[in-house]
Coordinates of N, CA and C in Angstrom, one line a residue:
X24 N 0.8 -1.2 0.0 CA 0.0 0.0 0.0 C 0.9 1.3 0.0
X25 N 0.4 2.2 -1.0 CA 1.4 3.2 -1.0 C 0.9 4.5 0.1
X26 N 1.5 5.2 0.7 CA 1.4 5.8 2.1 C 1.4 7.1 1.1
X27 N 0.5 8.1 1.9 CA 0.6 9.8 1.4 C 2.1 10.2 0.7
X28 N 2.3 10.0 1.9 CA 4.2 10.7 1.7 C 4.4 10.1 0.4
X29 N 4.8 8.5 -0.2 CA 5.2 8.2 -1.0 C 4.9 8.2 -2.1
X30 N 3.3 8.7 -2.1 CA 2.5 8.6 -3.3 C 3.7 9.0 -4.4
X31 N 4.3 10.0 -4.4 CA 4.9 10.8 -5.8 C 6.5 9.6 -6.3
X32 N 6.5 8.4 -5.2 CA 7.8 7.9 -5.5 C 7.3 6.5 -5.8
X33 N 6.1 6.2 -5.9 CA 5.2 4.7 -6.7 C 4.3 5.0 -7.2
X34 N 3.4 4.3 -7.7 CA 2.1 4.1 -8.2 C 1.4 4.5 -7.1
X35 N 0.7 5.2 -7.0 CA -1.1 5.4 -5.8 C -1.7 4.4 -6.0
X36 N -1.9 3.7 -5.1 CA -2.7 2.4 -4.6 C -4.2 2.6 -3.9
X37 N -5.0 4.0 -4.0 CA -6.3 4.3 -3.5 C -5.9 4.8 -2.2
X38 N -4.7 5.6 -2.1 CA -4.3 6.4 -0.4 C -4.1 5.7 0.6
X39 N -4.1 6.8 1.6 CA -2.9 5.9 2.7 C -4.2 4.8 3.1
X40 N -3.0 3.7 3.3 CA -3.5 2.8 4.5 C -3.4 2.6 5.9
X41 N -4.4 1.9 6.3 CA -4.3 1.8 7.9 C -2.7 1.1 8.3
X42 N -1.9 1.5 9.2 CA -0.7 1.0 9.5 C -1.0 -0.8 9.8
X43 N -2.0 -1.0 10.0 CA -1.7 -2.8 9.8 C -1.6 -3.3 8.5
X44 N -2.2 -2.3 7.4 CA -1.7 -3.2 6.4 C -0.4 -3.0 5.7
X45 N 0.6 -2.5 6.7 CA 1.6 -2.1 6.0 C 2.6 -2.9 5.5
X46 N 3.3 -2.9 4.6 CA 3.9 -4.5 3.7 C 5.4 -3.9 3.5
X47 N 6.7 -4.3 4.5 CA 7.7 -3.8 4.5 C 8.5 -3.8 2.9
X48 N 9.4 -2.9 2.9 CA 10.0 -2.6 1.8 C 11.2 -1.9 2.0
X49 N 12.3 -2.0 1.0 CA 13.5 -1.3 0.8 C 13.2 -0.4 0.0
X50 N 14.8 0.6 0.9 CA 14.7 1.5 0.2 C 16.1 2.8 0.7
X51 N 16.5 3.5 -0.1 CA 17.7 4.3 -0.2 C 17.1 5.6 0.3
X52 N 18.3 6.4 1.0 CA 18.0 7.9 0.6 C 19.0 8.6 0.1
X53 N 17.9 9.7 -0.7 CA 19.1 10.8 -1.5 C 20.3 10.6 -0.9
X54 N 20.5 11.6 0.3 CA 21.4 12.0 1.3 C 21.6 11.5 2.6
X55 N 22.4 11.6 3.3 CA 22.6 11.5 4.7 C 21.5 11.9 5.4
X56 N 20.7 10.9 6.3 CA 19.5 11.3 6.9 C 19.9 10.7 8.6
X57 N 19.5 11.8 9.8 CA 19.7 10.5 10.9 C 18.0 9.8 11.1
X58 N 18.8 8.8 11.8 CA 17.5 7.9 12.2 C 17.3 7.5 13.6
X59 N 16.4 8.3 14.4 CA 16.1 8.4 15.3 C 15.8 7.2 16.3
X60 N 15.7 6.8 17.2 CA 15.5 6.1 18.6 C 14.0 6.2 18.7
X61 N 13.1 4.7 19.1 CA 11.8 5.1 18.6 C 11.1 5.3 19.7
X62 N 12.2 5.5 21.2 CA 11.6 5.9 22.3 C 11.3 7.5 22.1
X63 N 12.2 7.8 20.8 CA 11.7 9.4 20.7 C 12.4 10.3 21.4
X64 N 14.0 9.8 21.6 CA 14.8 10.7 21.9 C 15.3 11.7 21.1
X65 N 15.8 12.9 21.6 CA 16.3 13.8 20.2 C 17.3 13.6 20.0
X66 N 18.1 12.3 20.1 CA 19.6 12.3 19.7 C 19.7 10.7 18.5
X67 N 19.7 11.4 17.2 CA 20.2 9.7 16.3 C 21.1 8.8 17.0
X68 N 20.5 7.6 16.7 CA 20.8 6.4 17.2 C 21.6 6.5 15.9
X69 N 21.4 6.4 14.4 CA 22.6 6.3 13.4 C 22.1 6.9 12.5
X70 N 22.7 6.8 11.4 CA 23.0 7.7 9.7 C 22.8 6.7 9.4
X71 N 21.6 7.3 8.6 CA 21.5 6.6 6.7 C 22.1 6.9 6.1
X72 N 22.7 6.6 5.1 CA 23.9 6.9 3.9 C 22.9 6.5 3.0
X73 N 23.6 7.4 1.7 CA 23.0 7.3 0.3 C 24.1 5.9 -0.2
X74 N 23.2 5.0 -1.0 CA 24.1 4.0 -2.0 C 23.7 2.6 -1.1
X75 N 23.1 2.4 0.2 CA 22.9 2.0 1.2 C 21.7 1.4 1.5
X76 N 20.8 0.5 1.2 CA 19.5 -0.3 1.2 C 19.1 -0.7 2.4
X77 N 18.0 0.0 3.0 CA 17.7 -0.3 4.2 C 16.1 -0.9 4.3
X78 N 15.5 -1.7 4.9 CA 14.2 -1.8 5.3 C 13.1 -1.4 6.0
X79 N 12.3 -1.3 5.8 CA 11.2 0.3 6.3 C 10.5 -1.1 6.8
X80 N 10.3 -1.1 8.0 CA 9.2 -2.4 8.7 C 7.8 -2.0 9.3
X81 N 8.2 -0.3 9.0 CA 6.5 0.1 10.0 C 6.3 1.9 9.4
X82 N 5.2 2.1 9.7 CA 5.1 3.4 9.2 C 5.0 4.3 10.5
X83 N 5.3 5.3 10.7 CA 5.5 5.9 12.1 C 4.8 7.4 11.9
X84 N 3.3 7.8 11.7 CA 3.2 9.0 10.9 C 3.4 9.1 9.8
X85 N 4.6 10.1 9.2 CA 4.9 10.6 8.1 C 6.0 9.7 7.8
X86 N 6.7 9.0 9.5 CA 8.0 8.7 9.0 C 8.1 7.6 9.0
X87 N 8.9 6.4 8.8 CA 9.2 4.8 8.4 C 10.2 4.3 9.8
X88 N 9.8 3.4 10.1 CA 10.8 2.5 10.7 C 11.3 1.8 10.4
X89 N 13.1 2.2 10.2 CA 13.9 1.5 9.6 C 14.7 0.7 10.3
X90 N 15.2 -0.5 9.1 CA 16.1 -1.3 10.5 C 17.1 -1.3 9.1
X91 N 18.6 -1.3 9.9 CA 19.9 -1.0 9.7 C 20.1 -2.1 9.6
X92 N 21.5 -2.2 8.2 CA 22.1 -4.0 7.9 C 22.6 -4.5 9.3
X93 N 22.8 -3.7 10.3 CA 23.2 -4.0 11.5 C 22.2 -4.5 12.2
X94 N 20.9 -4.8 12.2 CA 19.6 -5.0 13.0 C 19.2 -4.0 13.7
X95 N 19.6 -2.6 13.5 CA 19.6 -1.2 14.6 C 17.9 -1.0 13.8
X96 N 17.2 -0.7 15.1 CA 15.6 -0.3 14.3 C 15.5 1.5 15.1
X97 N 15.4 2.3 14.0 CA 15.1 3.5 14.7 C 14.0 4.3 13.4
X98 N 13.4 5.9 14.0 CA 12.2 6.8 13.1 C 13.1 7.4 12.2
X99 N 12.9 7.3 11.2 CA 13.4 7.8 9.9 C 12.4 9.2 9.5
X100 N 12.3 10.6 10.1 CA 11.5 11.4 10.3 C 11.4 11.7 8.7
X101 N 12.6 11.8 8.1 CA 12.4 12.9 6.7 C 12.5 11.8 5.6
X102 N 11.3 11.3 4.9 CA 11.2 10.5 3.9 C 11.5 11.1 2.5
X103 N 11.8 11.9 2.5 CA 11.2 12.7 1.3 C 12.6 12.6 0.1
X104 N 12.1 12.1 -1.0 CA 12.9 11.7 -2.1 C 13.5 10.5 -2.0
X105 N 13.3 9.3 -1.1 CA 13.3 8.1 -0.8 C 13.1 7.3 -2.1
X106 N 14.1 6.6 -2.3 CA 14.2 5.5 -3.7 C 13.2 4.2 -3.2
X107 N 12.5 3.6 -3.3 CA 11.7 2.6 -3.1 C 12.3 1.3 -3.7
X108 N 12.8 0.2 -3.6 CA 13.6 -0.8 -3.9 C 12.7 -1.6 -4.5

């Protein structure tokens, strides 16, 4: 299901869906993004790097929950220009 945010980087699937049906997926970013701690601290747990394939396992809001080739799971706030794998 394609989520608001992503509409303009897939096909529109009939708008956002409810977070249960959400169907994980890869995916890159443009630039250096941090990725937040999903207790919702203000300090990145790590950096996404561009060239770098990561897995989105949840939708969090606007933003994705990603887990790191390391198994690291943190909020990925700024989706925006996100390659979809």
């Amino acid at each position: 299901p394609t989520q608001a945010a992503q509409a303009q980087q897939s096909a529109p699937q009939g708008g956002a869906a409810p977070a249960g049906d959400f169907t994980p997926f890869w995916f890159a970013v443009p630039v250096a993004r941090p990725l937040y701690g999903e207790d919702g601290a203000p300090n990145p747990i790590a950096e996404l790097a561009p060239g770098t394939w990561y897995l989105a396992v949840e939708q969090r809001g606007q933003g994705l929950i990603a887990q790191t080739q390391d198994g690291r799971r943190g909020v990925l706030q700024d989706t925006t220009g996100i390659q979809r794998g």
